[in-house]
Short mmCIF file of C-alpha atoms and ligand atoms in Angstrom, two decimals:
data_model
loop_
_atom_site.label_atom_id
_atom_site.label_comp_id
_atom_site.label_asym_id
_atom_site.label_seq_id
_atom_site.Cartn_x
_atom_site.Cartn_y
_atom_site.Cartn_z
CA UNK A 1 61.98 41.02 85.61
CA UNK A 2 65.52 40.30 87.09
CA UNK A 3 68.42 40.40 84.66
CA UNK A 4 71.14 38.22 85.36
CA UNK A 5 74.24 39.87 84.70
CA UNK A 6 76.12 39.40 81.86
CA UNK A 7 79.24 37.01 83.20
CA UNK A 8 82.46 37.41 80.79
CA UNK A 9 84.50 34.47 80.57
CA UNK A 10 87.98 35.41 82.05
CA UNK A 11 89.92 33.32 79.16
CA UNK A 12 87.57 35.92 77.10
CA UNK A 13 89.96 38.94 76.23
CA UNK A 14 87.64 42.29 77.34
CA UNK A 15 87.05 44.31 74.10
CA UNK A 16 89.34 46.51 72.78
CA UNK A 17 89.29 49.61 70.50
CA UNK A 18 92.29 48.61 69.11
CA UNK A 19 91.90 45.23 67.45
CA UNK A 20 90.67 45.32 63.70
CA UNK A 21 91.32 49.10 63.58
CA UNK A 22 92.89 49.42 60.18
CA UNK A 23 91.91 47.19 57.26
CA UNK A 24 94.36 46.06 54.21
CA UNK A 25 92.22 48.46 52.25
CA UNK A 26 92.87 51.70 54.94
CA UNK A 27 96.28 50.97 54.92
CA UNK A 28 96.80 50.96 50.97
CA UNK A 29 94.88 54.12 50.41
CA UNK A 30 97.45 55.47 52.30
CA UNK A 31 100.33 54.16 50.26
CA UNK A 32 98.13 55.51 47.37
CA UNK A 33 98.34 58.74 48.71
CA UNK A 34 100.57 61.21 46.43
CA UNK A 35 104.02 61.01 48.35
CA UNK A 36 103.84 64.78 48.99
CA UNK A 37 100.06 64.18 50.95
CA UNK A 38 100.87 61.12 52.74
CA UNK A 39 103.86 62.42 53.98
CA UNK A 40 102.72 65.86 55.30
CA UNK A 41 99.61 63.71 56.96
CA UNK A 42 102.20 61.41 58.64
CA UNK A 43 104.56 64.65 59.73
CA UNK A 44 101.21 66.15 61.37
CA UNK A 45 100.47 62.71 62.66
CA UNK A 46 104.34 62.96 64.05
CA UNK A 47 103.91 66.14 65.60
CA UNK A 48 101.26 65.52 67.92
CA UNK A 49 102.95 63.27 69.84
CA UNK A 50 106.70 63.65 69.41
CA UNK A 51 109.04 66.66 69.46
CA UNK A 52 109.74 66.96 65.39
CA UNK A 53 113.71 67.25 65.76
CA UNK A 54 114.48 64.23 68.56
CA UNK A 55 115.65 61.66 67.52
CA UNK A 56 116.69 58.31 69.49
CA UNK A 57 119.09 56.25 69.98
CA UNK A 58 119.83 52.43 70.34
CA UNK A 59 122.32 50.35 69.95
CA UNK A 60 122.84 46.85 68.96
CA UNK A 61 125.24 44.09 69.96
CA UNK A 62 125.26 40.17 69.48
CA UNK A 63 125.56 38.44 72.64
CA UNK A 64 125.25 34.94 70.69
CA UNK A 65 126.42 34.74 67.06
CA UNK A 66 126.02 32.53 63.95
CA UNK A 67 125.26 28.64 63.76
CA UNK A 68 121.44 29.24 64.05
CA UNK A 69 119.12 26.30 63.21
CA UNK A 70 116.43 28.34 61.79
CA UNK A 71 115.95 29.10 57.88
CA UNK A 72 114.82 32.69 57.92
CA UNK A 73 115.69 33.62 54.17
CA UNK A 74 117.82 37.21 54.88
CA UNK A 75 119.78 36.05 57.89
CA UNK A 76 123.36 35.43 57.50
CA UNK A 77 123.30 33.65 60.83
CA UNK A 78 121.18 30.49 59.50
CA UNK A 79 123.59 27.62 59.90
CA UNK A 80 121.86 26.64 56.52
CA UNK A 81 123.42 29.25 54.59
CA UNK A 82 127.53 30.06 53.62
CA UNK A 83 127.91 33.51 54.88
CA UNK A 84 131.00 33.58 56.22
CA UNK A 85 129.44 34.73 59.55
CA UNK A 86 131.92 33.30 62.68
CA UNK A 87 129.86 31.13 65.13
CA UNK A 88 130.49 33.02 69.03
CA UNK A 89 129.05 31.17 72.06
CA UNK A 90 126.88 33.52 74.31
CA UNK A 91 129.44 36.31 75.74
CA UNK A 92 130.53 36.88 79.31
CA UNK A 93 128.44 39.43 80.99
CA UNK A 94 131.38 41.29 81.52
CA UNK A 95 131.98 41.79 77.81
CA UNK A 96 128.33 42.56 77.75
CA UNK A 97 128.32 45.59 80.19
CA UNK A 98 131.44 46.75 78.41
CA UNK A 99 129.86 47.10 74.88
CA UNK A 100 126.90 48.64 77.46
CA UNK A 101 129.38 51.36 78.87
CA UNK A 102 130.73 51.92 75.75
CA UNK A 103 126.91 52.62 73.51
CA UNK A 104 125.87 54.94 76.64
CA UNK A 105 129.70 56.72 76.34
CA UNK A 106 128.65 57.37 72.83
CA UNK A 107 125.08 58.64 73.24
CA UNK A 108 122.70 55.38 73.16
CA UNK A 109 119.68 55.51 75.59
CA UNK A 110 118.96 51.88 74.72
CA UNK A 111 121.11 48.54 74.32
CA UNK A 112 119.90 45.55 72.54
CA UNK A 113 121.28 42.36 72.70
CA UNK A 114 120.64 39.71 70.16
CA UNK A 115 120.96 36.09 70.16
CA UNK A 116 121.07 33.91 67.23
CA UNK A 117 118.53 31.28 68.74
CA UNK A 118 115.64 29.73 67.66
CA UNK A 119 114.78 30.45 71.34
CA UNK A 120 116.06 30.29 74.46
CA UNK A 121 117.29 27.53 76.94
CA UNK A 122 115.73 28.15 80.34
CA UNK A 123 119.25 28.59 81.86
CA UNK A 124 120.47 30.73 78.53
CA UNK A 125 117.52 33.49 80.10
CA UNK A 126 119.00 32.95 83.25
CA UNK A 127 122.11 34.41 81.64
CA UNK A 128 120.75 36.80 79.29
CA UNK A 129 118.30 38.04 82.70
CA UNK A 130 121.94 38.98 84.33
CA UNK A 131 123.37 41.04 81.54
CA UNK A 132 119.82 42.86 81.43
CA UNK A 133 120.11 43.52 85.52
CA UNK A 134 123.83 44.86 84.87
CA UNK A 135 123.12 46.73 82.00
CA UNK A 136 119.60 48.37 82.82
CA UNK A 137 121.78 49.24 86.23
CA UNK A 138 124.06 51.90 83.28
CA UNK A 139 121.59 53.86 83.33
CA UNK A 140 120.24 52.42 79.78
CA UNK A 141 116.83 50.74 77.98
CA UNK A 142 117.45 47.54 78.00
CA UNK A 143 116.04 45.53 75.32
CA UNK A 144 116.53 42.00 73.93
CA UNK A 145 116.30 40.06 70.83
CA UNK A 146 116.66 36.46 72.01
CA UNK A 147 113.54 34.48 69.33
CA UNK A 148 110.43 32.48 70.63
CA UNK A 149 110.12 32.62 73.96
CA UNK A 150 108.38 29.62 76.26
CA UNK A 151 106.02 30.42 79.30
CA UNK A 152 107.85 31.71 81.80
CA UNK A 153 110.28 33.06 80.26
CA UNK A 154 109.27 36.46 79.91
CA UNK A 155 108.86 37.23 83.00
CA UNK A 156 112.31 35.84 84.00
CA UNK A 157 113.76 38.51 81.51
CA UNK A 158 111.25 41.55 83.40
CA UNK A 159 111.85 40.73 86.70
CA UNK A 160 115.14 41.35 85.69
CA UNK A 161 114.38 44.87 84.42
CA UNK A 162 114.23 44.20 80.42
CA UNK A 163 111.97 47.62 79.30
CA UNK A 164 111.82 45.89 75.78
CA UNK A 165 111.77 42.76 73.48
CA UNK A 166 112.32 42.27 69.94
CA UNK A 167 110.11 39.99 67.74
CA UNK A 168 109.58 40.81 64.11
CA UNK A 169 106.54 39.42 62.02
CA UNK A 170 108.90 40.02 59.30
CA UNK A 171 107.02 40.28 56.31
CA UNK A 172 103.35 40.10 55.26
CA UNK A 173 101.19 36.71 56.62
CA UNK A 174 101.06 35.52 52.77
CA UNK A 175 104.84 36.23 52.03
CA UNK A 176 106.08 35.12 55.10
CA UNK A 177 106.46 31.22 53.91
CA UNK A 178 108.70 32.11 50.79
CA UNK A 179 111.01 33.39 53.79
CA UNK A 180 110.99 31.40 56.84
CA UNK A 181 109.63 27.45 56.98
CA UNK A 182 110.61 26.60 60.17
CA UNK A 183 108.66 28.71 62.59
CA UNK A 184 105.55 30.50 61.54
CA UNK A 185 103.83 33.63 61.50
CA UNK A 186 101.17 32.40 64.31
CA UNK A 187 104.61 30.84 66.53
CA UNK A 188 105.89 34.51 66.81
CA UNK A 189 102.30 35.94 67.92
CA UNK A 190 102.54 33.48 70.40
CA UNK A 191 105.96 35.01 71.85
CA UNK A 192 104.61 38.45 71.42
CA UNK A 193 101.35 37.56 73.47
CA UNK A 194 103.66 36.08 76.40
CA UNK A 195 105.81 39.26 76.19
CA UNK A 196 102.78 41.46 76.34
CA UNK A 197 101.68 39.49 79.11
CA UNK A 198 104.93 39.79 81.31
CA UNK A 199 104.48 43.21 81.28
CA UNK A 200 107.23 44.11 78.70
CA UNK A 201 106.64 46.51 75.96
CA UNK A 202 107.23 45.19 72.32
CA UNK A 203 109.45 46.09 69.51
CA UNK A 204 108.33 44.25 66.54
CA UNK A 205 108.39 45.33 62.91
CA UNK A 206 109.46 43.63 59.62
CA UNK A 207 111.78 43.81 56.83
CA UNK A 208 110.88 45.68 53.09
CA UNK A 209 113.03 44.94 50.06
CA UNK A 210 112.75 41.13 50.27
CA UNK A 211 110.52 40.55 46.44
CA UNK A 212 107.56 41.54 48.29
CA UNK A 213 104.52 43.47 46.92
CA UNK A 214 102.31 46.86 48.29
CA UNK A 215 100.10 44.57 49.16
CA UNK A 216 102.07 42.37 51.44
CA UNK A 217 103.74 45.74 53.08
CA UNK A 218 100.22 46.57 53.90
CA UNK A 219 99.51 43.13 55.45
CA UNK A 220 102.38 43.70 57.63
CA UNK A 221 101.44 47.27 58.77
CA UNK A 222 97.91 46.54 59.50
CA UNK A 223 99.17 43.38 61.38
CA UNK A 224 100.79 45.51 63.77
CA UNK A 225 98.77 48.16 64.12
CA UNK A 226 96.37 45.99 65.13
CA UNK A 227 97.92 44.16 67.76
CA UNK A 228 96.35 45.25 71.07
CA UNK A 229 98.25 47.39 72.21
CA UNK A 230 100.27 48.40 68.59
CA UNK A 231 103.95 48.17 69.54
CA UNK A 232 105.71 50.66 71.31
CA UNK A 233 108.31 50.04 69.16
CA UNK A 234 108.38 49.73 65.75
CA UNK A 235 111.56 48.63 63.86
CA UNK A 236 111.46 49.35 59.85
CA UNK A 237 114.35 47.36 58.28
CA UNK A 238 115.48 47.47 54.95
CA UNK A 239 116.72 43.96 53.49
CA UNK A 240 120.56 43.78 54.04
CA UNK A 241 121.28 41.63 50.94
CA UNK A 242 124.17 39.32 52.31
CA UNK A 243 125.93 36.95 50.31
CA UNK A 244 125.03 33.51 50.84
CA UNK A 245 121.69 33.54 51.57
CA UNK A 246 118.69 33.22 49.40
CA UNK A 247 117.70 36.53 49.71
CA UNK A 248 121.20 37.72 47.86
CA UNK A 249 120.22 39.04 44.91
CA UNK A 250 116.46 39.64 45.32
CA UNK A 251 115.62 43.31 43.67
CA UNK A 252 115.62 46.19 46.05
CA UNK A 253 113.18 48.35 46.67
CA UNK A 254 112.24 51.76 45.32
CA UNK A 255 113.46 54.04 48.10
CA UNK A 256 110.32 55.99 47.51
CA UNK A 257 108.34 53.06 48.00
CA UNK A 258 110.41 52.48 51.87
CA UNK A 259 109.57 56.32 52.82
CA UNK A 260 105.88 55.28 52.02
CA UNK A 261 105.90 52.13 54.41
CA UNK A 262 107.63 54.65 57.26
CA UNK A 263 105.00 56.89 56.63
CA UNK A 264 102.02 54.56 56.90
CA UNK A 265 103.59 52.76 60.04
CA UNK A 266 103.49 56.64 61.84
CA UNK A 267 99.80 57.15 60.67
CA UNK A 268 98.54 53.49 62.06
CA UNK A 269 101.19 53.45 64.77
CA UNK A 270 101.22 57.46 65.99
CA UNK A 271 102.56 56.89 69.65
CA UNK A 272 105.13 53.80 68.63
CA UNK A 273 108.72 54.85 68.02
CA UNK A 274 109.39 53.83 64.43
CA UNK A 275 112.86 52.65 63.81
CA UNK A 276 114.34 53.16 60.84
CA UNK A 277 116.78 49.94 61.63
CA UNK A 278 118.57 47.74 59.64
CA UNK A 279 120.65 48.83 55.97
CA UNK A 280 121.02 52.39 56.48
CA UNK A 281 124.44 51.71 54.65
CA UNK A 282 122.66 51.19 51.18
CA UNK A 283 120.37 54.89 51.80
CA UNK A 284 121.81 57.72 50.69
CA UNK A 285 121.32 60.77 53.06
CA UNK A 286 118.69 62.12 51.23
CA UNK A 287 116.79 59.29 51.52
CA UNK A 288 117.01 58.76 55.38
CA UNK A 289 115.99 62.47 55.56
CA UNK A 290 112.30 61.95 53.70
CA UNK A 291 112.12 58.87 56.15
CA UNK A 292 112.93 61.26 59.74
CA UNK A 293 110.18 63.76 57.56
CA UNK A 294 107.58 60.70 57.47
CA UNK A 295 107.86 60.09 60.69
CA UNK A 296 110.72 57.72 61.75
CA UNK A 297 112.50 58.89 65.33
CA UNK A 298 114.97 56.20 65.91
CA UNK A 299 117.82 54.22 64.80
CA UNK A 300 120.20 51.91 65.11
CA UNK A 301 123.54 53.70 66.14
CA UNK A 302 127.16 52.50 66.24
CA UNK A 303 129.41 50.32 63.75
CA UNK A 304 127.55 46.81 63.24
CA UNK A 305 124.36 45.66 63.69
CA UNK A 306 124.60 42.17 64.53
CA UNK A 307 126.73 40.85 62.44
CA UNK A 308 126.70 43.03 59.33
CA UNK A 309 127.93 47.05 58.84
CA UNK A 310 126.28 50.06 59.85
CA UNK A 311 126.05 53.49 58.92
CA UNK A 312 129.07 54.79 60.86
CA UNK A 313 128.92 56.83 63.94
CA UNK A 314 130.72 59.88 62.42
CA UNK A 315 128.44 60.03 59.42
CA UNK A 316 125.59 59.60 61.66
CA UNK A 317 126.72 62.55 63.84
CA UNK A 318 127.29 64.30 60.65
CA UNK A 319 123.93 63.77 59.40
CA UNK A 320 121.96 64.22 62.27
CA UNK A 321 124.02 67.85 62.66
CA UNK A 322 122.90 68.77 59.15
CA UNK A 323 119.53 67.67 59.76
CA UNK A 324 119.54 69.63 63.15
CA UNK A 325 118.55 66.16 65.02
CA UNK A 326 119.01 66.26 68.21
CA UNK A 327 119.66 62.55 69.59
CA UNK A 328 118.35 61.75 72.70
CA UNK A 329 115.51 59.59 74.84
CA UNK A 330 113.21 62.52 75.72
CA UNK A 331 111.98 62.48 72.37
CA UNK A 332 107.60 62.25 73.08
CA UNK A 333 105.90 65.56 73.61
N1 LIG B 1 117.15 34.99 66.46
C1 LIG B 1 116.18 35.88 66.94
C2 LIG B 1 114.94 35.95 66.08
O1 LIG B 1 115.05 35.71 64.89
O2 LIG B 1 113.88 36.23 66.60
C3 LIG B 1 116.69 37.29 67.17
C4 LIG B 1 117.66 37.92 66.21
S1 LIG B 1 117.10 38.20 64.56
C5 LIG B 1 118.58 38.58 63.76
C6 LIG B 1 116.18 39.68 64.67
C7 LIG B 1 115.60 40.26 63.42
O3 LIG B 1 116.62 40.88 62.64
C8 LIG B 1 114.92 39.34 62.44
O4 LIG B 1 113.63 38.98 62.81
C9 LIG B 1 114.88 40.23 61.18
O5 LIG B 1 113.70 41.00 61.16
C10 LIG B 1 116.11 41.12 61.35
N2 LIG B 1 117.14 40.77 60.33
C11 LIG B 1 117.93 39.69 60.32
N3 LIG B 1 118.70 39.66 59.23
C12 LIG B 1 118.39 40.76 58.52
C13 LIG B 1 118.84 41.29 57.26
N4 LIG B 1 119.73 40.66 56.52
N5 LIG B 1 118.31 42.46 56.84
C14 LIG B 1 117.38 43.10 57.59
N6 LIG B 1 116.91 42.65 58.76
C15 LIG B 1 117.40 41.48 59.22
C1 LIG B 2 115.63 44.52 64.04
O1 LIG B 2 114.46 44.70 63.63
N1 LIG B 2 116.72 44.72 63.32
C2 LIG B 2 117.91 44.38 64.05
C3 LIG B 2 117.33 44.07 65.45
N2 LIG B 2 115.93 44.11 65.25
C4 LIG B 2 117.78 42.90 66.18
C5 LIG B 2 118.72 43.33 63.45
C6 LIG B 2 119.24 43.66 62.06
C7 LIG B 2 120.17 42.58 61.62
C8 LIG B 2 120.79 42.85 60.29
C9 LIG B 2 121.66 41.76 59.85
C10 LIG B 2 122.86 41.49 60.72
O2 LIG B 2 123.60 42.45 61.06
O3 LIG B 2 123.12 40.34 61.05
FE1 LIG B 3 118.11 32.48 63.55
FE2 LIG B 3 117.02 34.83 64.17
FE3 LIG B 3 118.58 34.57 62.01
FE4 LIG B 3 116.18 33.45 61.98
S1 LIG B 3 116.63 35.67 62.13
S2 LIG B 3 118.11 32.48 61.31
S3 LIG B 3 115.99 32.82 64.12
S4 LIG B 3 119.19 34.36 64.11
#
């Protein structure tokens, strides 16, 4: 008998061994994990893949600041919220490679810009596809933050050399509406696809510490470790509480409970780098240690973030001496 061959669809996505990997249920076991346990399995988990005392380095700067239209709950640059924040038009590429000079000077391997958009104009990725081309030519990652992205647009920004962008989920899929209304979950999948597709490799993580439960930090971890391919990049952020926004006097979290979600994001995620990003300022030392032990191998470096403190520099090299870190971008076995 002949067999006609099978004939795959090409809209069809070919299988992959990634998607549906972990379950809400795989993910929470590991939370449930005593802390000693799950973090010695995520240290293990660490060490087959990355050298156990590199750590890397990027650094942040806002290339378009304040006056966005967007709600998102924790931002202080939602034109809907009194934050004080100073609106800044979209800065001179000059001013751009400066900051650029100035991160590598001080030890950054990567630069990300960030833009306080919605998304992008057409001719604003023009721009932004410049300042990538003149920074990447530093010698530095280049990565960029710049919202949802429309066809095309992606590949503007990697033709122009962009190694990474930025798109946080931000939260678990049943959370995410007491955050954000005016984009959802599904619009930032979208801009993740289109990145994926453009051949640019994606930084996307969330934010803990904004009222939400275990439950909805496992959502978000087995959200991303299911995307096909899992990010290569995985930025951690805890809630900077800023005055003004909705999210300014939510309860923190228990710092035990962060270390967990670093932990679990290096067992589901083993190859990603996992960022331990935004409000450092509000860890104590200890506490950023037990997250570099569960498996977190990069952070934000330098004064500010976008528009908010960091930890400082000097601590930072102070820490990182104590800890016998060594920063750099050769950091994967
Ligand atoms: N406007 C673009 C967007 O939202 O996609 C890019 C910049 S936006 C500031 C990038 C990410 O920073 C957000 O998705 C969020 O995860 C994080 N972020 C913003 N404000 C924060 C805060 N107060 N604390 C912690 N993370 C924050
Ligand atoms: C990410 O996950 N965290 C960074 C970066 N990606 C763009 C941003 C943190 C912003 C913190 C608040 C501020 O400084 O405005
Ligand atoms: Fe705008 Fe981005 Fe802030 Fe949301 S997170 S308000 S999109 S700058």
């Amino acid at each position: 008998m002949n067999v006609e061959p099978l004939e795959i669809h090409p809209s069809i996505p070919a299988p992959s061994a990634n998607r549906d990997k972990w379950t809400v249920e795989a993910i929470k076991k590991l939370f449930e994990k005593p802390f000693i346990d799950l973090l010695f399995e995520a240290q293990k988990t660490h060490r087959e893949h990355f050298k156990p005392n590199a750590i890397q380095l990027s650094t942040l700067v806002s290339i378009k600041t304040g006056g966005c239209p967007e709600d998102c709950g924790y931002c202080p640059q939602s034109v809907r919220f009194n934050t004080g924040v100073i609106d800044d038009d979209l800065m001179k590429l000059e001013e751009v490679v400066q900051a650029a000079s100035t991160a590598k000077a001080n030890g950054a391997s990567r630069f990300c810009m960030g833009a306080a958009w919605r998304g992008p104009k057409d001719k604003d990725v023009v721009k932004v596809a410049e300042m990538v081309t003149a920074v990447k030519s530093l010698g530095l990652e280049t990565c960029a933050t710049l919202g949802l992205l429309k066809e095309g647009q992606a590949e503007v920004l990697k033709n122009a050399g962009l190694d990474y962008y930025n798109h946080n989920i931000d939260t678990s899929s049943g959370h995410y509406e007491e955050i954000i209304s005016t984009r959802t979950q599904d619009d930032r999948h979208d801009t993740l696809q289109r990145v994926r597709d453009a051949g640019v490799s994606v930084c996307c993580g969330g934010i803990i510490g904004m009222g939400e439960s275990r439950d909805d930090r496992a959502d978000m971890i087995v959200q991303l470790a299911n995307m096909d391919p899992y990010p290569q990049s995985v930025p951690i952020n805890n809630l900077v509480k800023v005055q003004g926004t909705p999210m300014a006097d939510v309860d923190g979290i228990d710092p035990i409970e962060f270390v967990r979600t670093i932990a679990a994001a290096r067992i589901s995620m083993p190859k990603a780098m996992v960022r331990l990003s935004a409000g450092r300022t509000d860890m104590s030392d200890e506490m950023q240690a037990l997250c570099f032990y569960a498996g977190a191998n990069s952070v934000f470096y330098g004064e500010k973030l976008l528009t908010t403190p960091n930890a400082t520099a000097y601590g930072d090299d102070e820490l990182f001496a104590r800890l016998g870190l060594v920063p750099g971008d050769d950091v994967a076995l």
